[in-house]
Amino acid sequence: AQANLRSSALAGVGAPLELWLELDRIREAMSSDGMIDTDLYSRQIGTFGMETMGKLVKMKVLISGLRGLGAETAKNLILAGPAAVVLHDDCIVEARDLGANFYLSQDDVGKKTRAQACVAQLSQLNPYVAVSVTTGPITEQVLAGLGLSVAVFSETGLGDLCRLNDFCRAQATPVGFIAADCFGLAGSVFVDFGDNFTVRDKDGEEPRNAIIAGVTKESPGMVHTHHERRHGFQDGDWVTFREVQGMVELNSSKPRQIKVTSPYAFTIEDTSGYSAYTREGIATQVKVPHSMKFCSLSRCLVQPCAAGGDSLAVPDLAKFGRSEQLHLAVQAVRQYREQHGQLPDIRDPAAAAACMQLTRDLNEARRKEEGALFLEEVDETVVKNVALFSRCMICPMAAFIGGIVAQEVVKYTGKYTPLHQCLYFDMFELLPEKEVAASCSGSRYDDQIAIFGNEFQKAISNMKVFLVGAGALGCEFMKCFAMMGVSSGDAGKVTVTDMDRIETSNLNRQFLFRQGDVGKPKSATAAQVAQSMNGQLKVTPLEIRVGNDTEDTFDDVFWEGLDCVVNALDNIQARMYVDSRCVWFARPLLESGTLGTKANMQVVLPYKTQSYGDSQDPPEESTPLCTLKHFPHAIEHTIEWSRDYFELLFAESPREVNTFLSDPDAYLAKIPSEGTGTSQMAKLNCVKRMLAQQNGSFEMCVSFAVQEFQEKFHDQISQLLHTFPVDHVTSEGTPFWSGPKRPPQAIKFDPHDKLHVDFVLAAANLYANNLGIAKCSSREDVSRMASATKVDVFKPRDVKIKVDDKDTTREGCIDDDEAVKKLTAEMSQLGKALRASGKPLAPAEFEKDDDSNFHISFITAAANLRARNYKIPEADFHKVKMIAGKIIPAIATTTAMVTGLVSAELMKIVNLKDRKVEDFKNGFVNLALPLWLLSEPSPPLQTRSKDHDPVIMGPVRAKPEGYTSWDKVEVRLGDATLKEFVDHLMEEVGIEVMIMSAGNACLYNAYLPAHKKRLGERVSKLWEDVTKQKLSPKKTYLTIEVSASDPDDGVDVQIPTIKFQFR
């Protein structure tokens, strides 16, 4: 079915009805058989979930209008994976279209329609999506014949939009209708999913759980949750209860709505008639479907605010009231098109004046209409900015709106809250303050030049940009650079670096890559494809990590030659390093990131804004070790335990064997210093066992897996219950097994239980791989072998177990210390015998994206078995894969949307010296809600004097007062001695140095008498002696931090970082 689908998709141009019917059949088969390509869609499934993917792969979507906005929408949607996408745009390609539609080429200009020109490349984005073209006017009959789920329109007249919207609403199952447009620097989106649309999951967040500590008998009943953590619920949430003792009426009943009273309490219904609560219980959040009513476009033109609301969404916090102004301005421009057959000419003052009059007339008509939205005063500047550039389409706006529109299409599945119903957005702060020369010459940049002028285009083409990362964000940025003409001039250059190679899971969102590119470098491939979109783009791809160890490559000359740095990274450490370089060299940085439907962006401007490192995210919650080892109460705990179990059993244990074989005496000499006697015993026994079984059979591997099952899921649980019986009470007289501590139950191996066999199958094959034994994937054979395995009867021992992480008890069995000594002696003799003949084992290297290697299969089975031990709801394969593999949920829509916003900020950096900080925008977006919050960047944090510092426990003085991370003290003494350096700081800065360091190296400590002799050494030589490293010939300075005091009164002094220029 997949092979047929691939060929059908690639043959999708002008696809006949028979193809669609065949596609339906294949899609149904894929859905019913669970044949969604989890390798391709893994990160997207992590965001949407399998249920939503099952609905999405059946959808058929029309996209009419294929300038930049339509192309962005189509690209994002095809990557997401609906059944089919129909393209429609009969307009012949113009040169200016190449400035935003990345799948058009110069060869298409004047020859092909936009739809014909880009269908082939759009088809290649996803082999599971049939992409076809329909021609001619879109009528009600055409829509009816297509059998659509959703229709998306741009570049369409207002009258046609209203007529087609009415048709879509009138269907038995309403066809989702979305109208979106980009009018230069203004954009609009309208969504209508019918009178009664059901939302299954309003926000896409994982349901929360809370452990119950008490429930009162009153009206309303008050539920108290365990003090270990906040419950995280919100007013109006729905929850169910389970495992409640005493007040059993709460268990297994329908969801009830709650009202939050505190972070650790909420109220439910009247509980005064219920049984008295005694102990235990878990409250679980439930996603209850709710209905949304949408109005027609005709009605929303009059009153766009959703029922119960009195204003439109405010995406930019600096522009309250702007959306209402844009609502009428956009209508006026659309009415102008209805009257004149075309949008206003670019920069035509007469057309702008006509649009202004249309806006006033509309407003007066609305003022007289009951329930209509009207303005107290029309903002002429807003109308003018929309009208003058309404014919223009620029890449940042197209990418931003295109990401939003594609996500709204996905919401037709019932996942997330649709836009209700209008969004208006503008980037008017991009407009030049003064009149500019804007002469268009029939180039791809004409729309951009029309807005910003020729000098701007020249400046952006000669920018030197460093793009760090060529993954999902990096691909989108490379596309934007190509469309905008960034670094396309003789003096321009984009340097892009990424160490990674392309993987199958990347193809779902890193849209510059194809199946044939798997295994190739991301940076080089992205650069090549971006240059195919715009041959003028100057780009140098690298595969070099950006960090301390590559400062000879990314040296001072490199950083000082940059106009801007754009981060496209996926980890905090790399972001912090790049940010520190930008701060040091005073270079603008554009930072952004995504997490599923969420995205953020930050603009970092030298001396004007906070840097990325000025603010820190709160640390991630870590699970206490005792919770993982003995007292799990959430599936996340069992998954983390299983991931560690995998690493210990199939990676660390074979490595231990290899270390032992390389030098048995040295290995055994270290054993007494590593952990408790029990852990030492386990390690030695494991090494001994693997050596003994190295030449065994697969049956032996199955026996090993069954023994592991017995040990982990039966014996260890039985031992825990022996140490702490179910009725055990603490020294305070309270039940030991209460709150987060859930009493477990041991599991006996059953060869007929699917989950049990899953564990043995995976464990046996992983063990066989370690030992170099032929593997077996037959479940029947493995089950048969496992049935023949005998296990020892469990005998409890006297074992000490920590009850929490504060417990100082030394865990383990008392008898093991003596046993370790005997086993060590035995292993010493074994080592001598195997020194020449022992062959190394093959440790497993965890790989989350290969579902055939048994890695995730083992972790899934082990996690769910442990969940059964503790009566925790089990998890499916994909959830385990996401958590164990630490996979960050990612989707193309969010990525495209946020890169559109960042690209707009890049345009502002082109003429940074003429810009005010208020022109720039930081942003947070959550497309699931949907929510947009743009705001002015915060000023840099200042270091100021304090009368009392809580760390130093005394006064602290800042020199200079109010300095920021952008400031530094420059010392140019040449290759001076430490004494000359210290004296200089005393004379010029007014500080007495107590401690001096460079990175982690302490160069001088005035409190240590031995350091006095260092004063005569040259600072550069001292650095080399302390760090045991040679200074690179390219290195001309050292970065120095000092702890100092005021020589006059001894008060501690803080100063900026010192740049010590020794060459």
PDB file of C-alpha atoms in Angstrom, residues 254-404:
ATOM      1  CA  LYS A 254     -17.722  10.390  35.015  1.00  0.00           C
ATOM      2  CA  PRO A 255     -15.401  13.435  34.801  1.00  0.00           C
ATOM      3  CA  ARG A 256     -16.266  16.319  37.108  1.00  0.00           C
ATOM      4  CA  GLN A 257     -15.355  19.976  36.660  1.00  0.00           C
ATOM      5  CA  ILE A 258     -13.190  21.593  39.327  1.00  0.00           C
ATOM      6  CA  LYS A 259     -12.546  25.036  40.743  1.00  0.00           C
ATOM      7  CA  VAL A 260      -8.975  25.678  41.878  1.00  0.00           C
ATOM      8  CA  THR A 261      -8.603  27.224  45.344  1.00  0.00           C
ATOM      9  CA  SER A 262      -4.823  26.914  45.786  1.00  0.00           C
ATOM     10  CA  PRO A 263      -1.818  25.179  44.186  1.00  0.00           C
ATOM     11  CA  TYR A 264      -2.579  22.202  46.434  1.00  0.00           C
ATOM     12  CA  ALA A 265      -6.389  22.184  46.576  1.00  0.00           C
ATOM     13  CA  PHE A 266      -9.519  22.352  44.443  1.00  0.00           C
ATOM     14  CA  THR A 267     -13.241  21.910  44.932  1.00  0.00           C
ATOM     15  CA  ILE A 268     -15.667  19.463  43.335  1.00  0.00           C
ATOM     16  CA  GLU A 269     -19.380  18.754  43.839  1.00  0.00           C
ATOM     17  CA  ASP A 270     -21.250  18.357  47.122  1.00  0.00           C
ATOM     18  CA  THR A 271     -19.563  15.457  48.970  1.00  0.00           C
ATOM     19  CA  SER A 272     -21.487  15.754  52.228  1.00  0.00           C
ATOM     20  CA  GLY A 273     -23.475  12.600  51.439  1.00  0.00           C
ATOM     21  CA  TYR A 274     -20.458  10.514  50.452  1.00  0.00           C
ATOM     22  CA  SER A 275     -18.536   8.047  52.625  1.00  0.00           C
ATOM     23  CA  ALA A 276     -15.683   9.472  54.666  1.00  0.00           C
ATOM     24  CA  TYR A 277     -12.287   9.686  52.919  1.00  0.00           C
ATOM     25  CA  THR A 278      -9.625   7.525  54.546  1.00  0.00           C
ATOM     26  CA  ARG A 279      -6.523   7.518  52.327  1.00  0.00           C
ATOM     27  CA  GLU A 280      -4.910   7.369  48.886  1.00  0.00           C
ATOM     28  CA  GLY A 281      -6.304   8.327  45.504  1.00  0.00           C
ATOM     29  CA  ILE A 282      -5.200   9.963  42.264  1.00  0.00           C
ATOM     30  CA  ALA A 283      -6.923  12.763  40.368  1.00  0.00           C
ATOM     31  CA  THR A 284      -6.303  12.707  36.604  1.00  0.00           C
ATOM     32  CA  GLN A 285      -7.069  15.540  34.237  1.00  0.00           C
ATOM     33  CA  VAL A 286      -9.444  14.574  31.423  1.00  0.00           C
ATOM     34  CA  LYS A 287      -9.701  16.285  28.052  1.00  0.00           C
ATOM     35  CA  VAL A 288     -13.460  16.783  27.697  1.00  0.00           C
ATOM     36  CA  PRO A 289     -14.596  17.702  24.164  1.00  0.00           C
ATOM     37  CA  HIS A 290     -16.345  21.036  23.791  1.00  0.00           C
ATOM     38  CA  SER A 291     -18.281  22.670  20.973  1.00  0.00           C
ATOM     39  CA  MET A 292     -17.398  25.911  19.156  1.00  0.00           C
ATOM     40  CA  LYS A 293     -19.810  27.964  17.057  1.00  0.00           C
ATOM     41  CA  PHE A 294     -18.386  29.832  14.080  1.00  0.00           C
ATOM     42  CA  CYS A 295     -20.052  32.625  12.132  1.00  0.00           C
ATOM     43  CA  SER A 296     -19.964  33.190   8.387  1.00  0.00           C
ATOM     44  CA  LEU A 297     -17.485  35.519   6.725  1.00  0.00           C
ATOM     45  CA  SER A 298     -20.321  37.868   5.808  1.00  0.00           C
ATOM     46  CA  ARG A 299     -21.260  38.166   9.474  1.00  0.00           C
ATOM     47  CA  CYS A 300     -17.640  38.528  10.640  1.00  0.00           C
ATOM     48  CA  LEU A 301     -17.085  41.416   8.251  1.00  0.00           C
ATOM     49  CA  VAL A 302     -19.676  43.275  10.333  1.00  0.00           C
ATOM     50  CA  GLN A 303     -18.680  41.955  13.774  1.00  0.00           C
ATOM     51  CA  PRO A 304     -15.388  40.021  13.830  1.00  0.00           C
ATOM     52  CA  CYS A 305     -15.212  39.611  17.607  1.00  0.00           C
ATOM     53  CA  ALA A 306     -16.107  36.136  18.836  1.00  0.00           C
ATOM     54  CA  ALA A 307     -19.276  35.702  20.861  1.00  0.00           C
ATOM     55  CA  GLY A 308     -18.724  37.016  24.353  1.00  0.00           C
ATOM     56  CA  GLY A 309     -15.686  39.073  23.340  1.00  0.00           C
ATOM     57  CA  ASP A 310     -15.455  42.808  22.862  1.00  0.00           C
ATOM     58  CA  SER A 311     -12.138  43.043  21.043  1.00  0.00           C
ATOM     59  CA  LEU A 312      -9.975  41.212  18.542  1.00  0.00           C
ATOM     60  CA  ALA A 313      -6.759  39.376  19.407  1.00  0.00           C
ATOM     61  CA  VAL A 314      -3.809  41.680  20.160  1.00  0.00           C
ATOM     62  CA  PRO A 315      -0.698  39.858  18.883  1.00  0.00           C
ATOM     63  CA  ASP A 316       1.601  42.829  19.561  1.00  0.00           C
ATOM     64  CA  LEU A 317       1.324  44.352  23.030  1.00  0.00           C
ATOM     65  CA  ALA A 318       2.494  47.712  21.639  1.00  0.00           C
ATOM     66  CA  LYS A 319      -0.472  47.892  19.258  1.00  0.00           C
ATOM     67  CA  PHE A 320      -3.712  47.822  21.232  1.00  0.00           C
ATOM     68  CA  GLY A 321      -6.589  48.731  18.934  1.00  0.00           C
ATOM     69  CA  ARG A 322      -4.544  47.994  15.787  1.00  0.00           C
ATOM     70  CA  SER A 323      -6.486  44.832  14.904  1.00  0.00           C
ATOM     71  CA  GLU A 324      -9.777  46.742  14.744  1.00  0.00           C
ATOM     72  CA  GLN A 325      -8.157  49.366  12.498  1.00  0.00           C
ATOM     73  CA  LEU A 326      -6.784  46.638  10.231  1.00  0.00           C
ATOM     74  CA  HIS A 327     -10.177  44.925  10.086  1.00  0.00           C
ATOM     75  CA  LEU A 328     -11.698  47.898   8.268  1.00  0.00           C
ATOM     76  CA  ALA A 329      -8.554  48.788   6.298  1.00  0.00           C
ATOM     77  CA  VAL A 330      -8.285  45.266   4.859  1.00  0.00           C
ATOM     78  CA  GLN A 331     -11.998  45.296   3.990  1.00  0.00           C
ATOM     79  CA  ALA A 332     -11.543  48.603   2.193  1.00  0.00           C
ATOM     80  CA  VAL A 333      -8.647  47.241   0.120  1.00  0.00           C
ATOM     81  CA  ARG A 334     -10.712  44.188  -0.765  1.00  0.00           C
ATOM     82  CA  GLN A 335     -13.632  46.400  -1.757  1.00  0.00           C
ATOM     83  CA  TYR A 336     -11.264  48.430  -3.921  1.00  0.00           C
ATOM     84  CA  ARG A 337     -10.340  45.177  -5.705  1.00  0.00           C
ATOM     85  CA  GLU A 338     -14.042  44.375  -6.194  1.00  0.00           C
ATOM     86  CA  GLN A 339     -14.629  47.793  -7.758  1.00  0.00           C
ATOM     87  CA  HIS A 340     -11.491  48.053  -9.911  1.00  0.00           C
ATOM     88  CA  GLY A 341     -10.722  44.431 -10.643  1.00  0.00           C
ATOM     89  CA  GLN A 342      -7.294  44.697  -9.072  1.00  0.00           C
ATOM     90  CA  LEU A 343      -5.558  45.721  -5.867  1.00  0.00           C
ATOM     91  CA  PRO A 344      -4.296  49.333  -5.563  1.00  0.00           C
ATOM     92  CA  ASP A 345      -1.135  50.071  -7.516  1.00  0.00           C
ATOM     93  CA  ILE A 346       2.035  50.099  -5.428  1.00  0.00           C
ATOM     94  CA  ARG A 347       2.731  53.512  -3.859  1.00  0.00           C
ATOM     95  CA  ASP A 348      -0.262  55.049  -5.667  1.00  0.00           C
ATOM     96  CA  PRO A 349      -1.461  57.979  -3.497  1.00  0.00           C
ATOM     97  CA  ALA A 350      -4.747  58.273  -5.403  1.00  0.00           C
ATOM     98  CA  ALA A 351      -5.561  54.609  -4.807  1.00  0.00           C
ATOM     99  CA  ALA A 352      -4.587  54.979  -1.141  1.00  0.00           C
ATOM    100  CA  ALA A 353      -6.921  57.987  -0.848  1.00  0.00           C
ATOM    101  CA  ALA A 354      -9.741  55.969  -2.421  1.00  0.00           C
ATOM    102  CA  CYS A 355      -9.160  53.197   0.111  1.00  0.00           C
ATOM    103  CA  MET A 356      -9.216  55.789   2.870  1.00  0.00           C
ATOM    104  CA  GLN A 357     -12.628  56.983   1.744  1.00  0.00           C
ATOM    105  CA  LEU A 358     -13.895  53.407   1.513  1.00  0.00           C
ATOM    106  CA  THR A 359     -12.720  52.830   5.090  1.00  0.00           C
ATOM    107  CA  ARG A 360     -14.542  55.932   6.351  1.00  0.00           C
ATOM    108  CA  ASP A 361     -17.718  54.938   4.519  1.00  0.00           C
ATOM    109  CA  LEU A 362     -17.526  51.423   5.949  1.00  0.00           C
ATOM    110  CA  ASN A 363     -16.994  52.756   9.439  1.00  0.00           C
ATOM    111  CA  GLU A 364     -19.964  55.090   9.222  1.00  0.00           C
ATOM    112  CA  ALA A 365     -22.165  52.281   7.928  1.00  0.00           C
ATOM    113  CA  ARG A 366     -21.028  50.038  10.792  1.00  0.00           C
ATOM    114  CA  ARG A 367     -21.651  52.802  13.316  1.00  0.00           C
ATOM    115  CA  LYS A 368     -25.329  52.760  12.325  1.00  0.00           C
ATOM    116  CA  GLU A 369     -25.620  48.965  12.336  1.00  0.00           C
ATOM    117  CA  GLU A 370     -26.607  47.282  15.582  1.00  0.00           C
ATOM    118  CA  GLY A 371     -23.975  44.951  16.986  1.00  0.00           C
ATOM    119  CA  ALA A 372     -21.372  45.982  14.404  1.00  0.00           C
ATOM    120  CA  LEU A 373     -17.747  46.841  15.096  1.00  0.00           C
ATOM    121  CA  PHE A 374     -16.855  50.459  14.339  1.00  0.00           C
ATOM    122  CA  LEU A 375     -14.016  52.831  15.163  1.00  0.00           C
ATOM    123  CA  GLU A 376     -14.203  56.066  17.047  1.00  0.00           C
ATOM    124  CA  GLU A 377     -11.626  57.385  14.600  1.00  0.00           C
ATOM    125  CA  VAL A 378     -10.042  55.823  11.538  1.00  0.00           C
ATOM    126  CA  ASP A 379      -6.227  55.770  11.655  1.00  0.00           C
ATOM    127  CA  GLU A 380      -5.189  57.124   8.258  1.00  0.00           C
ATOM    128  CA  THR A 381      -1.642  55.813   8.602  1.00  0.00           C
ATOM    129  CA  VAL A 382      -2.860  52.232   8.996  1.00  0.00           C
ATOM    130  CA  VAL A 383      -5.098  52.457   5.916  1.00  0.00           C
ATOM    131  CA  LYS A 384      -2.340  54.086   3.910  1.00  0.00           C
ATOM    132  CA  ASN A 385       0.228  51.434   4.898  1.00  0.00           C
ATOM    133  CA  VAL A 386      -2.132  48.640   3.860  1.00  0.00           C
ATOM    134  CA  ALA A 387      -3.218  50.251   0.587  1.00  0.00           C
ATOM    135  CA  LEU A 388       0.168  51.453  -0.697  1.00  0.00           C
ATOM    136  CA  PHE A 389       1.779  48.004  -0.486  1.00  0.00           C
ATOM    137  CA  SER A 390      -1.200  45.649  -0.771  1.00  0.00           C
ATOM    138  CA  ARG A 391       0.187  44.112  -3.977  1.00  0.00           C
ATOM    139  CA  CYS A 392       3.473  43.195  -2.295  1.00  0.00           C
ATOM    140  CA  MET A 393       4.315  39.814  -0.861  1.00  0.00           C
ATOM    141  CA  ILE A 394       7.448  39.532   1.275  1.00  0.00           C
ATOM    142  CA  CYS A 395       8.888  36.320   2.681  1.00  0.00           C
ATOM    143  CA  PRO A 396       8.739  37.104   6.452  1.00  0.00           C
ATOM    144  CA  MET A 397       5.017  37.867   6.355  1.00  0.00           C
ATOM    145  CA  ALA A 398       4.259  34.909   4.068  1.00  0.00           C
ATOM    146  CA  ALA A 399       6.180  32.508   6.330  1.00  0.00           C
ATOM    147  CA  PHE A 400       4.490  33.826   9.475  1.00  0.00           C
ATOM    148  CA  ILE A 401       0.926  33.704   8.137  1.00  0.00           C
ATOM    149  CA  GLY A 402       1.588  30.468   6.190  1.00  0.00           C
ATOM    150  CA  GLY A 403       2.638  28.677   9.382  1.00  0.00           C
ATOM    151  CA  ILE A 404      -0.523  29.837  11.151  1.00  0.00           C
TER     152      ILE A 404
END
